[in-house]
Protein backbone atom coordinates (compact mmCIF):
# COMPACT_ATOMS: atom_id res chain seq x y z
CA UNK A 1 0.00 0.00 0.00
CA UNK A 2 2.73 2.49 0.94
CA UNK A 3 4.71 1.43 -2.07
CA UNK A 4 1.66 1.94 -4.20
CA UNK A 5 1.17 5.49 -2.89
CA UNK A 6 4.86 6.27 -3.41
CA UNK A 7 4.70 4.99 -6.95
CA UNK A 8 1.61 7.06 -7.66
CA UNK A 9 3.28 10.17 -6.23
CA UNK A 10 6.31 9.46 -8.41
CA UNK A 11 4.01 9.22 -11.42
CA UNK A 12 2.90 12.80 -10.75
CA UNK A 13 6.25 13.98 -12.15
CA UNK A 14 5.66 12.92 -15.78
CA UNK A 15 2.04 14.03 -15.53
CA UNK A 16 3.03 17.52 -14.39
CA UNK A 17 5.77 17.66 -17.02
CA UNK A 18 3.25 16.82 -19.72
CA UNK A 19 0.77 19.42 -18.47
CA UNK A 20 3.57 22.03 -18.37
CA UNK A 21 4.60 21.24 -21.93
CA UNK A 22 1.06 21.58 -23.26
CA UNK A 23 0.30 24.79 -21.39
CA UNK A 24 3.65 26.35 -22.19
CA UNK A 25 3.33 25.49 -25.87
CA UNK A 26 -0.15 26.98 -26.13
CA UNK A 27 0.92 30.17 -24.40
CA UNK A 28 4.11 30.35 -26.51
CA UNK A 29 2.22 30.30 -29.77
CA UNK A 30 -0.60 32.55 -28.63
CA UNK A 31 -0.41 35.88 -30.48
CA UNK A 32 0.59 38.93 -28.43
CA UNK A 33 3.92 40.15 -27.16
CA UNK A 34 4.25 40.08 -23.38
CA UNK A 35 6.92 42.79 -23.41
CA UNK A 36 4.69 45.08 -25.42
CA UNK A 37 1.85 44.23 -23.10
CA UNK A 38 3.88 45.26 -20.07
CA UNK A 39 5.14 48.51 -21.56
CA UNK A 40 1.96 49.51 -23.30
CA UNK A 41 1.04 49.81 -26.98
CA UNK A 42 2.89 53.08 -27.54
CA UNK A 43 6.21 52.12 -26.02
CA UNK A 44 9.27 52.74 -28.27
CA UNK A 45 10.39 49.73 -30.27
CA UNK A 46 13.88 49.82 -28.77
CA UNK A 47 12.57 49.59 -25.22
CA UNK A 48 10.36 46.64 -26.09
CA UNK A 49 13.29 44.87 -27.74
CA UNK A 50 15.45 45.48 -24.67
CA UNK A 51 12.78 44.06 -22.35
CA UNK A 52 12.30 41.07 -24.65
CA UNK A 53 16.01 40.37 -24.45
CA UNK A 54 16.00 40.84 -20.68
CA UNK A 55 13.07 38.43 -20.25
CA UNK A 56 14.67 35.91 -22.56
CA UNK A 57 11.73 36.02 -24.93
CA UNK A 58 14.00 35.89 -27.99
CA UNK A 59 15.47 32.54 -27.01
CA UNK A 60 14.34 29.46 -28.93
CA UNK A 61 11.40 27.47 -27.61
CA UNK A 62 13.38 24.62 -25.97
CA UNK A 63 15.53 27.06 -24.07
CA UNK A 64 12.55 29.01 -22.79
CA UNK A 65 10.70 25.85 -21.84
CA UNK A 66 13.76 24.45 -20.11
CA UNK A 67 14.12 27.67 -18.12
CA UNK A 68 10.43 27.54 -17.17
CA UNK A 69 10.72 23.96 -15.92
CA UNK A 70 13.98 24.67 -14.08
CA UNK A 71 12.37 27.59 -12.26
CA UNK A 72 9.08 25.84 -11.65
CA UNK A 73 10.82 22.94 -9.95
CA UNK A 74 12.33 25.45 -7.53
CA UNK A 75 8.86 26.90 -6.89
CA UNK A 76 9.41 29.97 -9.06
CA UNK A 77 6.55 30.31 -11.52
CA UNK A 78 7.58 33.75 -12.70
CA UNK A 79 5.96 37.06 -12.03
CA UNK A 80 2.57 38.35 -13.04
CA UNK A 81 2.86 40.74 -15.96
CA UNK A 82 0.11 42.87 -14.48
CA UNK A 83 0.76 43.05 -10.76
CA UNK A 84 4.48 42.20 -10.96
CA UNK A 85 4.03 39.96 -7.93
CA UNK A 86 5.34 36.39 -8.02
CA UNK A 87 2.75 34.02 -9.53
CA UNK A 88 3.29 31.61 -6.68
CA UNK A 89 2.19 34.26 -4.19
CA UNK A 90 -0.83 35.19 -6.28
CA UNK A 91 -1.97 31.58 -6.40
CA UNK A 92 -1.10 30.94 -2.79
CA UNK A 93 -3.29 33.87 -1.76
CA UNK A 94 -6.25 32.70 -3.82
CA UNK A 95 -6.10 28.95 -3.41
CA UNK A 96 -7.61 28.71 0.12
CA UNK A 97 -10.78 30.45 -1.06
CA UNK A 98 -11.14 28.06 -3.98
CA UNK A 99 -10.45 25.06 -1.80
CA UNK A 100 -12.97 26.26 0.77
CA UNK A 101 -15.67 26.76 -1.83
CA UNK A 102 -15.05 23.40 -3.52
CA UNK A 103 -14.97 21.55 -0.19
CA UNK A 104 -18.15 23.25 1.00
CA UNK A 105 -19.84 22.47 -2.32
CA UNK A 106 -18.86 18.81 -2.15
CA UNK A 107 -19.94 18.62 1.48
CA UNK A 108 -23.36 20.03 0.61
CA UNK A 109 -23.60 17.59 -2.28
CA UNK A 110 -22.59 14.53 -0.25
CA UNK A 111 -24.83 15.36 2.70
CA UNK A 112 -27.81 15.76 0.40
CA UNK A 113 -27.00 13.32 -2.37
CA UNK A 114 -26.11 10.11 -0.54
CA UNK A 115 -29.07 9.92 1.87
CA UNK A 116 -31.58 10.94 -0.81
CA UNK A 117 -30.04 8.43 -3.21
CA UNK A 118 -30.31 5.64 -0.64
CA UNK A 119 -33.92 6.49 0.21
CA UNK A 120 -34.78 6.64 -3.48
CA UNK A 121 -33.24 3.23 -4.09
CA UNK A 122 -34.91 1.56 -1.11
CA UNK A 123 -38.26 3.04 -2.14
CA UNK A 124 -37.91 2.55 -5.87
CA UNK A 125 -40.89 3.84 -7.89
CA UNK A 126 -42.42 5.50 -4.81
CA UNK A 127 -43.60 9.09 -4.80
CA UNK A 128 -40.41 10.04 -2.93
CA UNK A 129 -38.30 8.37 -5.59
CA UNK A 130 -40.13 10.10 -8.42
CA UNK A 131 -39.93 13.47 -6.70
CA UNK A 132 -36.25 13.26 -5.85
CA UNK A 133 -35.33 12.04 -9.33
CA UNK A 134 -37.33 14.91 -10.80
CA UNK A 135 -35.60 17.45 -8.58
CA UNK A 136 -32.23 15.86 -9.38
CA UNK A 137 -32.91 16.26 -13.08
CA UNK A 138 -33.68 19.94 -12.54
CA UNK A 139 -30.54 20.18 -10.42
CA UNK A 140 -28.19 18.89 -13.11
CA UNK A 141 -29.93 20.84 -15.85
CA UNK A 142 -29.96 24.23 -14.13
CA UNK A 143 -27.06 26.43 -15.23
CA UNK A 144 -24.84 27.56 -12.36
CA UNK A 145 -24.82 31.23 -13.24
CA UNK A 146 -28.60 31.37 -13.55
CA UNK A 147 -29.10 29.61 -10.23
CA UNK A 148 -26.55 31.93 -8.61
CA UNK A 149 -28.31 35.04 -9.89
CA UNK A 150 -31.71 33.76 -8.84
CA UNK A 151 -30.41 33.06 -5.36
CA UNK A 152 -28.93 36.53 -5.11
CA UNK A 153 -32.26 37.94 -6.25
CA UNK A 154 -34.18 35.98 -3.64
CA UNK A 155 -31.89 35.76 -0.63
CA UNK A 156 -29.92 39.00 -0.95
CA UNK A 157 -32.13 41.46 -2.78
CA UNK A 158 -35.58 40.40 -1.60
CA UNK A 159 -35.06 38.65 1.74
CA UNK A 160 -31.69 40.13 2.61
CA UNK A 161 -30.55 37.06 4.57
CA UNK A 162 -27.26 36.38 2.80
CA UNK A 163 -24.70 38.80 1.35
CA UNK A 164 -24.57 38.76 -2.44
CA UNK A 165 -20.80 38.88 -2.60
CA UNK A 166 -17.63 38.74 -0.57
CA UNK A 167 -15.63 36.22 1.33
CA UNK A 168 -14.69 35.42 4.91
CA UNK A 169 -17.65 34.24 6.96
CA UNK A 170 -19.99 31.29 6.85
CA UNK A 171 -22.78 33.58 5.71
CA UNK A 172 -20.74 34.51 2.66
CA UNK A 173 -20.13 30.85 1.91
CA UNK A 174 -23.75 29.62 1.96
CA UNK A 175 -24.98 30.78 -1.43
CA UNK A 176 -21.84 30.03 -3.48
CA UNK A 177 -21.58 26.59 -1.88
CA UNK A 178 -25.24 25.80 -2.61
CA UNK A 179 -24.80 27.06 -6.15
CA UNK A 180 -21.87 24.85 -7.02
CA UNK A 181 -23.11 22.01 -4.79
CA UNK A 182 -26.52 21.66 -6.43
CA UNK A 183 -25.51 19.97 -9.65
CA UNK A 184 -22.99 17.81 -7.82
CA UNK A 185 -25.68 16.81 -5.31
CA UNK A 186 -27.94 15.84 -8.19
CA UNK A 187 -25.21 13.75 -9.80
CA UNK A 188 -24.35 12.05 -6.52
CA UNK A 189 -28.04 11.35 -5.81
CA UNK A 190 -28.50 9.66 -9.14
CA UNK A 191 -25.27 7.71 -8.85
CA UNK A 192 -26.08 6.57 -5.30
CA UNK A 193 -29.54 5.45 -6.36
CA UNK A 194 -28.41 3.42 -9.36
CA UNK A 195 -25.45 1.93 -7.51
CA UNK A 196 -27.62 0.92 -4.55
CA UNK A 197 -30.26 -0.57 -6.83
CA UNK A 198 -27.53 -2.64 -8.42
CA UNK A 199 -26.16 -3.81 -5.08
CA UNK A 200 -29.44 -4.66 -3.33
CA UNK A 201 -30.13 -7.25 -6.03
CA UNK A 202 -26.92 -9.13 -5.18
CA UNK A 203 -26.96 -12.54 -3.53
CA UNK A 204 -25.04 -11.37 -0.47
CA UNK A 205 -27.83 -8.93 0.38
CA UNK A 206 -30.22 -11.87 0.43
CA UNK A 207 -27.73 -13.67 2.66
CA UNK A 208 -27.69 -10.68 5.01
CA UNK A 209 -31.49 -10.66 5.15
CA UNK A 210 -31.50 -14.42 5.72
CA UNK A 211 -29.44 -13.79 8.86
CA UNK A 212 -32.33 -11.84 10.31
CA UNK A 213 -30.56 -8.47 10.19
CA UNK A 214 -32.75 -5.40 10.28
CA UNK A 215 -33.31 -3.55 7.04
CA UNK A 216 -31.23 -0.57 8.19
CA UNK A 217 -28.25 -2.81 8.93
CA UNK A 218 -28.68 -4.57 5.59
CA UNK A 219 -28.70 -1.24 3.76
CA UNK A 220 -26.12 0.72 5.72
CA UNK A 221 -23.65 -2.01 6.53
CA UNK A 222 -24.00 -4.55 3.75
CA UNK A 223 -25.22 -2.59 0.75
CA UNK A 224 -23.81 0.92 1.10
CA UNK A 225 -20.18 -0.06 1.39
CA UNK A 226 -20.45 -2.09 -1.79
CA UNK A 227 -22.25 0.72 -3.57
CA UNK A 228 -19.66 3.29 -2.56
CA UNK A 229 -17.01 2.75 -5.25
CA UNK A 230 -18.81 4.50 -8.11
CA UNK A 231 -20.12 7.14 -5.70
CA UNK A 232 -16.63 7.97 -4.44
CA UNK A 233 -15.37 8.10 -8.02
CA UNK A 234 -17.99 10.68 -8.90
CA UNK A 235 -17.29 12.69 -5.75
CA UNK A 236 -13.58 12.77 -6.60
CA UNK A 237 -14.18 13.87 -10.18
CA UNK A 238 -16.66 16.51 -9.06
CA UNK A 239 -14.29 17.81 -6.42
CA UNK A 240 -11.56 18.16 -9.00
CA UNK A 241 -13.98 19.81 -11.37
CA UNK A 242 -15.18 22.25 -8.70
CA UNK A 243 -11.60 23.19 -7.86
CA UNK A 244 -10.99 24.36 -11.40
CA UNK A 245 -14.40 24.93 -12.82
CA UNK A 246 -16.05 27.20 -10.30
CA UNK A 247 -15.15 30.18 -12.48
CA UNK A 248 -18.71 31.32 -13.12
CA UNK A 249 -19.78 30.95 -9.53
CA UNK A 250 -16.68 32.77 -8.34
CA UNK A 251 -17.40 35.60 -10.74
CA UNK A 252 -21.08 35.93 -9.77
CA UNK A 253 -20.37 36.04 -6.05
CA UNK A 254 -17.06 37.97 -6.40
CA UNK A 255 -15.36 35.05 -4.71
CA UNK A 256 -11.60 35.66 -4.62
CA UNK A 257 -10.58 32.23 -5.92
CA UNK A 258 -8.15 30.82 -8.47
CA UNK A 259 -10.86 30.51 -11.11
CA UNK A 260 -11.51 34.23 -11.21
CA UNK A 261 -7.79 34.99 -11.07
CA UNK A 262 -7.28 32.86 -14.15
CA UNK A 263 -10.16 34.36 -16.10
CA UNK A 264 -8.76 37.81 -15.42
CA UNK A 265 -5.27 36.62 -16.36
CA UNK A 266 -6.46 35.18 -19.67
CA UNK A 267 -8.26 38.41 -20.50
CA UNK A 268 -5.10 40.42 -19.76
CA UNK A 269 -2.78 37.92 -21.49
CA UNK A 270 -0.98 37.54 -18.15
CA UNK A 271 0.50 34.27 -19.31
CA UNK A 272 2.68 33.38 -16.28
CA UNK A 273 -0.43 33.46 -14.08
CA UNK A 274 -2.36 31.32 -16.56
CA UNK A 275 0.48 28.80 -16.71
CA UNK A 276 0.84 28.67 -12.95
CA UNK A 277 -2.90 28.40 -12.42
CA UNK A 278 -3.28 25.52 -14.84
CA UNK A 279 -0.37 23.71 -13.22
CA UNK A 280 -1.87 24.19 -9.78
CA UNK A 281 -5.27 22.89 -10.86
CA UNK A 282 -3.72 19.92 -12.65
CA UNK A 283 -1.75 19.11 -9.53
CA UNK A 284 -4.75 19.33 -7.20
CA UNK A 285 -6.84 17.29 -9.63
CA UNK A 286 -4.16 14.58 -9.68
CA UNK A 287 -3.82 14.60 -5.91
CA UNK A 288 -7.59 14.36 -5.41
CA UNK A 289 -7.68 11.43 -7.79
CA UNK A 290 -4.87 9.75 -5.92
CA UNK A 291 -6.87 10.30 -2.74
CA UNK A 292 -9.87 8.64 -4.37
CA UNK A 293 -7.77 5.67 -5.45
CA UNK A 294 -6.42 5.29 -1.93
CA UNK A 295 -9.95 5.51 -0.57
CA UNK A 296 -10.96 2.61 -2.85
CA UNK A 297 -8.56 0.39 -0.97
CA UNK A 298 -10.26 1.19 2.32
CA UNK A 299 -13.68 0.49 0.87
CA UNK A 300 -12.96 -2.66 -1.10
CA UNK A 301 -10.40 -5.22 0.06
CA UNK A 302 -10.28 -6.71 -3.43
CA UNK A 303 -8.90 -3.44 -4.76
CA UNK A 304 -6.48 -3.20 -1.88
CA UNK A 305 -5.12 -6.61 -2.86
CA UNK A 306 -4.24 -5.18 -6.26
CA UNK A 307 -2.29 -2.27 -4.79
CA UNK A 308 0.92 -4.18 -4.40
CA UNK B 1 -45.16 -40.80 14.97
CA UNK B 2 -42.26 -38.48 14.60
CA UNK B 3 -42.62 -34.85 15.61
CA UNK B 4 -43.45 -32.45 12.79
CA UNK B 5 -41.04 -29.55 12.49
CA UNK B 6 -42.19 -28.01 9.24
CA UNK B 7 -45.43 -28.43 7.40
CA UNK B 8 -46.33 -26.54 4.25
CA UNK B 9 -49.84 -26.62 2.86
CA UNK B 10 -51.50 -25.12 -0.21
CA UNK B 11 -48.61 -22.77 -0.79
CA UNK B 12 -49.01 -20.58 -3.84
CA UNK B 13 -46.39 -18.05 -4.91
CA UNK B 14 -46.63 -15.82 -7.96
CA UNK B 15 -44.21 -13.54 -9.74
CA UNK B 16 -45.73 -10.59 -11.53
CA UNK B 17 -43.54 -9.91 -14.53
CA UNK B 18 -43.90 -7.90 -17.72
CA UNK B 19 -44.70 -11.12 -19.54
CA UNK B 20 -47.56 -11.95 -17.23
CA UNK B 21 -48.14 -13.71 -13.94
CA UNK B 22 -45.83 -16.63 -13.31
CA UNK B 23 -47.08 -19.16 -10.81
CA UNK B 24 -43.82 -20.47 -9.43
CA UNK B 25 -45.32 -22.58 -6.67
CA UNK B 26 -48.88 -23.87 -6.64
CA UNK B 27 -50.81 -26.02 -4.22
CA UNK B 28 -47.60 -27.19 -2.62
CA UNK B 29 -47.74 -29.54 0.34
CA UNK B 30 -44.85 -31.09 2.16
CA UNK B 31 -43.67 -31.83 5.64
CA UNK B 32 -40.42 -32.43 7.44
CA UNK B 33 -40.04 -34.32 10.70
CA UNK B 34 -37.73 -33.21 13.43
CA UNK B 35 -34.20 -34.49 13.10
CA UNK B 36 -34.65 -35.60 9.54
CA UNK B 37 -33.44 -34.47 6.16
CA UNK B 38 -35.92 -33.88 3.39
CA UNK B 39 -34.68 -33.70 -0.17
CA UNK B 40 -36.59 -31.35 -2.44
CA UNK B 41 -35.82 -32.53 -5.94
CA UNK B 42 -36.73 -31.01 -9.26
CA UNK B 43 -35.44 -29.48 -12.44
CA UNK B 44 -34.30 -25.88 -12.71
CA UNK B 45 -37.37 -23.68 -12.61
CA UNK B 46 -39.55 -26.17 -10.75
CA UNK B 47 -39.95 -23.71 -7.87
CA UNK B 48 -37.56 -25.27 -5.35
CA UNK B 49 -35.78 -22.06 -4.44
CA UNK B 50 -39.03 -20.12 -4.31
CA UNK B 51 -40.36 -22.68 -1.85
CA UNK B 52 -37.28 -22.25 0.32
CA UNK B 53 -37.46 -18.47 0.17
CA UNK B 54 -41.15 -18.62 1.10
CA UNK B 55 -40.27 -20.41 4.33
CA UNK B 56 -37.85 -17.59 5.15
CA UNK B 57 -40.31 -14.99 3.83
CA UNK B 58 -37.52 -13.86 1.52
CA UNK B 59 -39.39 -14.08 -1.79
CA UNK B 60 -38.36 -10.80 -3.44
CA UNK B 61 -41.44 -8.60 -3.49
CA UNK B 62 -42.05 -7.08 -5.94
CA UNK B 63 -42.19 -9.03 -8.27
CA UNK B 64 -42.90 -12.03 -6.04
CA UNK B 65 -45.95 -12.54 -3.85
CA UNK B 66 -46.98 -15.34 -1.54
CA UNK B 67 -50.64 -15.62 -2.47
CA UNK B 68 -51.91 -18.23 -0.08
CA UNK B 69 -51.05 -21.22 2.05
CA UNK B 70 -49.57 -22.00 5.43
CA UNK B 71 -45.99 -22.65 6.46
CA UNK B 72 -46.17 -24.16 9.90
CA UNK B 73 -42.88 -24.20 11.73
CA UNK B 74 -43.33 -25.97 15.06
CA UNK B 75 -46.76 -24.58 15.94
CA UNK B 76 -46.66 -21.24 14.25
CA UNK B 77 -47.70 -20.20 10.78
CA UNK B 78 -44.72 -18.26 9.47
CA UNK B 79 -46.78 -16.62 6.76
CA UNK B 80 -48.99 -14.97 9.38
CA UNK B 81 -46.19 -13.61 11.55
CA UNK B 82 -45.11 -9.99 11.54
CA UNK B 83 -41.89 -9.37 9.65
CA UNK B 84 -40.13 -8.26 12.86
CA UNK B 85 -40.89 -11.64 14.40
CA UNK B 86 -39.69 -13.38 11.26
CA UNK B 87 -36.36 -11.58 11.61
CA UNK B 88 -35.92 -13.20 15.02
CA UNK B 89 -36.35 -16.60 13.38
CA UNK B 90 -34.18 -15.98 10.31
CA UNK B 91 -30.59 -16.98 10.85
CA UNK B 92 -31.52 -18.13 14.34
CA UNK B 93 -34.13 -20.92 14.29
CA UNK B 94 -34.11 -21.32 10.53
CA UNK B 95 -31.04 -20.56 8.49
CA UNK B 96 -30.09 -20.97 4.92
CA UNK B 97 -27.11 -21.99 2.82
CA UNK B 98 -27.18 -20.59 -0.68
CA UNK B 99 -26.31 -22.03 -4.02
CA UNK B 100 -23.45 -19.87 -5.22
CA UNK B 101 -20.73 -19.31 -2.63
CA UNK B 102 -18.94 -16.91 -4.97
CA UNK B 103 -21.72 -14.36 -4.74
CA UNK B 104 -23.50 -15.06 -1.50
CA UNK B 105 -20.84 -13.67 0.84
CA UNK B 106 -20.39 -9.93 1.19
CA UNK B 107 -17.10 -9.04 -0.54
CA UNK B 108 -16.25 -6.05 1.67
CA UNK B 109 -16.72 -7.65 5.10
CA UNK B 110 -14.41 -10.20 6.70
CA UNK B 111 -15.75 -13.72 6.92
CA UNK B 112 -15.28 -13.61 10.69
CA UNK B 113 -17.48 -10.57 10.98
CA UNK B 114 -20.13 -12.07 8.74
CA UNK B 115 -20.41 -14.98 11.15
CA UNK B 116 -20.18 -12.80 14.24
CA UNK B 117 -22.96 -10.42 13.32
CA UNK B 118 -25.59 -13.17 13.32
CA UNK B 119 -24.31 -14.50 16.63
CA UNK B 120 -24.31 -11.06 18.23
CA UNK B 121 -27.80 -10.37 16.93
CA UNK B 122 -29.50 -13.58 17.97
CA UNK B 123 -27.54 -14.84 20.94
CA UNK B 124 -26.84 -11.47 22.50
CA UNK B 125 -23.14 -12.18 22.74
CA UNK B 126 -20.68 -9.32 22.94
CA UNK B 127 -18.04 -8.82 20.27
CA UNK B 128 -15.44 -10.87 22.05
CA UNK B 129 -17.66 -13.87 22.74
CA UNK B 130 -19.03 -13.68 19.22
CA UNK B 131 -15.49 -13.75 17.87
CA UNK B 132 -14.76 -16.87 19.90
CA UNK B 133 -17.92 -18.47 18.57
CA UNK B 134 -16.98 -17.54 14.99
CA UNK B 135 -13.51 -19.02 15.46
CA UNK B 136 -15.04 -22.21 16.83
CA UNK B 137 -17.44 -22.45 13.89
CA UNK B 138 -14.62 -21.91 11.40
CA UNK B 139 -12.62 -24.68 13.03
CA UNK B 140 -15.64 -26.97 12.80
CA UNK B 141 -15.88 -26.50 9.07
CA UNK B 142 -12.14 -26.96 8.62
CA UNK B 143 -10.95 -23.38 8.25
CA UNK B 144 -8.13 -22.20 10.54
CA UNK B 145 -9.48 -19.64 13.00
CA UNK B 146 -6.63 -17.26 12.11
CA UNK B 147 -8.30 -16.65 8.80
CA UNK B 148 -11.35 -14.98 10.33
CA UNK B 149 -9.95 -11.57 9.36
CA UNK B 150 -9.73 -12.51 5.68
CA UNK B 151 -12.17 -11.45 3.02
CA UNK B 152 -14.22 -13.77 0.81
CA UNK B 153 -12.08 -13.18 -2.28
CA UNK B 154 -9.15 -14.76 -0.45
CA UNK B 155 -10.93 -18.14 -0.35
CA UNK B 156 -11.75 -20.77 -2.95
CA UNK B 157 -15.34 -21.68 -3.79
CA UNK B 158 -15.34 -24.75 -1.57
CA UNK B 159 -13.87 -22.79 1.34
CA UNK B 160 -16.46 -20.07 0.88
CA UNK B 161 -19.24 -22.63 1.01
CA UNK B 162 -17.71 -23.88 4.26
CA UNK B 163 -17.92 -20.31 5.54
CA UNK B 164 -21.58 -20.26 4.45
CA UNK B 165 -22.16 -23.44 6.43
CA UNK B 166 -20.39 -22.04 9.48
CA UNK B 167 -22.52 -18.92 9.21
CA UNK B 168 -25.75 -20.87 8.87
CA UNK B 169 -25.01 -23.15 11.81
CA UNK B 170 -23.52 -20.49 14.10
CA UNK B 171 -26.79 -19.94 16.00
CA UNK B 172 -27.56 -23.64 16.19
CA UNK B 173 -30.75 -23.54 14.10
CA UNK B 174 -33.51 -26.11 14.29
CA UNK B 175 -33.96 -26.07 10.55
CA UNK B 176 -31.28 -25.67 7.93
CA UNK B 177 -32.36 -24.94 4.39
CA UNK B 178 -29.63 -25.77 1.91
CA UNK B 179 -30.38 -24.53 -1.60
CA UNK B 180 -28.26 -26.63 -3.97
CA UNK B 181 -25.23 -26.10 -1.73
CA UNK B 182 -22.89 -28.14 -3.89
CA UNK B 183 -24.10 -27.32 -7.39
CA UNK B 184 -21.57 -24.55 -7.97
CA UNK B 185 -18.63 -26.59 -6.68
CA UNK B 186 -16.16 -28.94 -8.35
CA UNK B 187 -17.16 -32.57 -8.13
CA UNK B 188 -14.33 -33.49 -5.76
CA UNK B 189 -15.21 -30.58 -3.47
CA UNK B 190 -18.92 -31.47 -3.62
CA UNK B 191 -18.31 -34.74 -1.82
CA UNK B 192 -16.27 -33.01 0.91
CA UNK B 193 -18.86 -30.31 1.50
CA UNK B 194 -21.68 -32.83 1.51
CA UNK B 195 -19.84 -35.01 3.99
CA UNK B 196 -19.23 -31.96 6.20
CA UNK B 197 -22.89 -30.97 6.12
CA UNK B 198 -23.95 -34.48 6.97
CA UNK B 199 -21.56 -34.65 9.92
CA UNK B 200 -22.46 -31.22 11.31
CA UNK B 201 -26.18 -31.80 10.84
CA UNK B 202 -25.89 -34.82 13.09
CA UNK B 203 -23.61 -33.06 15.55
CA UNK B 204 -25.98 -30.10 15.87
CA UNK B 205 -29.07 -32.35 15.55
CA UNK B 206 -30.46 -29.94 12.99
CA UNK B 207 -33.25 -30.85 10.62
CA UNK B 208 -32.54 -30.07 7.02
CA UNK B 209 -34.38 -29.22 3.87
CA UNK B 210 -31.96 -30.01 1.07
CA UNK B 211 -32.79 -28.62 -2.33
CA UNK B 212 -31.07 -30.38 -5.17
CA UNK B 213 -31.51 -31.74 -8.64
CA UNK B 214 -28.99 -34.45 -7.99
CA UNK B 215 -30.52 -37.82 -7.09
CA UNK B 216 -27.09 -39.09 -6.08
CA UNK B 217 -26.94 -36.41 -3.38
CA UNK B 218 -30.42 -37.39 -2.25
CA UNK B 219 -29.47 -41.03 -1.85
CA UNK B 220 -26.40 -39.98 0.13
CA UNK B 221 -27.97 -37.55 2.57
CA UNK B 222 -31.76 -37.60 2.74
CA UNK B 223 -34.31 -39.50 4.80
CA UNK B 224 -37.32 -38.37 2.80
CA UNK B 225 -37.71 -37.01 -0.70
CA UNK B 226 -40.24 -34.68 -2.28
CA UNK B 227 -40.23 -34.62 -6.08
CA UNK B 228 -41.26 -31.26 -7.45
CA UNK B 229 -42.49 -30.50 -10.94
CA UNK B 230 -43.70 -27.14 -12.30
CA UNK B 231 -44.41 -25.66 -8.90
CA UNK B 232 -45.98 -28.57 -7.11
CA UNK B 233 -45.00 -31.79 -5.35
CA UNK B 234 -45.78 -34.85 -7.47
CA UNK B 235 -44.44 -37.55 -5.18
CA UNK B 236 -43.33 -37.77 -1.56
CA UNK B 237 -41.75 -40.81 0.05
CA UNK B 238 -38.92 -41.99 2.23
CA UNK B 239 -35.71 -42.36 0.34
CA UNK B 240 -35.65 -46.16 0.13
CA UNK B 241 -39.23 -46.38 -1.09
CA UNK B 242 -38.67 -43.69 -3.63
CA UNK B 243 -35.58 -45.34 -5.06
CA UNK B 244 -37.00 -48.86 -5.09
CA UNK B 245 -40.62 -48.14 -5.85
CA UNK B 246 -41.14 -44.81 -7.60
CA UNK B 247 -44.75 -44.33 -8.62
CA UNK B 248 -45.21 -41.06 -10.44
CA UNK B 249 -44.39 -41.18 -14.17
CA UNK B 250 -42.13 -38.13 -13.70
CA UNK B 251 -40.18 -39.77 -10.89
CA UNK B 252 -39.83 -42.89 -13.00
CA UNK B 253 -38.65 -40.73 -15.86
CA UNK B 254 -35.99 -39.15 -13.62
CA UNK B 255 -34.62 -42.57 -12.72
CA UNK B 256 -34.78 -43.60 -16.36
CA UNK B 257 -32.46 -40.75 -17.22
CA UNK B 258 -29.74 -42.01 -14.88
CA UNK B 259 -27.31 -44.47 -16.47
CA UNK B 260 -27.32 -47.85 -14.80
CA UNK B 261 -24.14 -49.78 -14.08
CA UNK B 262 -25.81 -53.16 -14.59
CA UNK B 263 -27.40 -52.63 -17.94
CA UNK B 264 -25.86 -52.43 -21.35
CA UNK B 265 -27.28 -49.16 -22.63
CA UNK B 266 -26.02 -47.02 -25.45
CA UNK B 267 -28.41 -44.13 -24.93
CA UNK B 268 -30.07 -42.72 -21.83
CA UNK B 269 -33.83 -42.49 -21.74
CA UNK B 270 -34.58 -38.82 -21.23
CA UNK B 271 -38.03 -37.50 -20.37
CA UNK B 272 -39.33 -36.19 -23.70
CA UNK B 273 -40.17 -32.52 -24.04
CA UNK B 274 -39.21 -29.57 -21.88
CA UNK B 275 -40.41 -28.01 -18.64
CA UNK B 276 -43.52 -26.00 -19.47
CA UNK B 277 -43.36 -22.24 -19.88
CA UNK B 278 -44.27 -20.95 -16.40
CA UNK B 279 -46.43 -18.16 -17.83
CA UNK B 280 -48.52 -20.71 -19.72
CA UNK B 281 -48.75 -23.84 -17.62
CA UNK B 282 -50.68 -26.77 -19.10
CA UNK B 283 -54.17 -27.38 -17.79
CA UNK B 284 -54.97 -30.34 -15.60
CA UNK B 285 -51.92 -32.31 -14.56
CA UNK B 286 -48.89 -30.12 -15.24
CA UNK B 287 -46.92 -33.13 -16.44
CA UNK B 288 -49.47 -34.56 -18.88
CA UNK B 289 -47.92 -33.19 -22.13
CA UNK B 290 -44.71 -35.08 -21.36
CA UNK B 291 -46.26 -38.09 -19.65
CA UNK B 292 -46.07 -41.45 -21.45
CA UNK B 293 -49.04 -42.71 -19.42
CA UNK B 294 -51.34 -39.72 -19.86
CA UNK B 295 -54.97 -40.34 -20.61
CA UNK B 296 -57.65 -37.95 -21.78
CA UNK B 297 -58.69 -36.88 -18.30
CA UNK B 298 -55.15 -35.73 -17.43
CA UNK B 299 -55.46 -32.56 -19.47
CA UNK B 300 -58.65 -31.41 -17.77
CA UNK B 301 -58.48 -32.50 -14.14
CA UNK B 302 -55.92 -31.59 -11.48
CA UNK B 303 -54.70 -34.80 -9.83
CA UNK B 304 -55.47 -35.20 -6.14
CA UNK B 305 -53.15 -36.70 -3.61
CA UNK B 306 -53.22 -40.44 -3.19
CA UNK B 307 -51.81 -41.73 0.06
CA UNK B 308 -50.04 -45.01 -0.53
CA UNK B 309 -48.64 -46.99 2.36
CA UNK B 310 -45.86 -45.80 4.65
CA UNK B 311 -45.91 -41.99 4.33
CA UNK B 312 -45.75 -42.32 0.57
CA UNK B 313 -48.01 -40.04 -1.42
CA UNK B 314 -48.36 -39.32 -5.10
CA UNK B 315 -50.29 -36.85 -7.24
CA UNK B 316 -51.31 -38.87 -10.26
CA UNK B 317 -54.50 -39.99 -11.97
CA UNK B 318 -53.16 -43.53 -12.25
CA UNK B 319 -53.40 -44.03 -8.51
CA UNK B 320 -56.83 -42.47 -8.39
CA UNK B 321 -57.88 -45.24 -10.74
CA UNK B 322 -58.78 -42.84 -13.51
CA UNK B 323 -56.09 -43.83 -15.98
CA UNK B 324 -54.65 -47.29 -16.69
CA UNK B 325 -51.38 -47.76 -14.81
CA UNK B 326 -48.12 -49.61 -15.25
CA UNK B 327 -48.10 -53.35 -15.74
CA UNK B 328 -46.14 -54.50 -12.73
CSV table of C-alpha atoms in Angstrom, one decimal, chain B residues 12 16 66 86 101 190 237:
chain,number,residue,atom,x,y,z
B,12,UNK,CA,-49.0,-20.6,-3.8
B,16,UNK,CA,-45.7,-10.6,-11.5
B,66,UNK,CA,-47.0,-15.3,-1.5
B,86,UNK,CA,-39.7,-13.4,11.3
B,101,UNK,CA,-20.7,-19.3,-2.6
B,190,UNK,CA,-18.9,-31.5,-3.6
B,237,UNK,CA,-41.7,-40.8,0.0
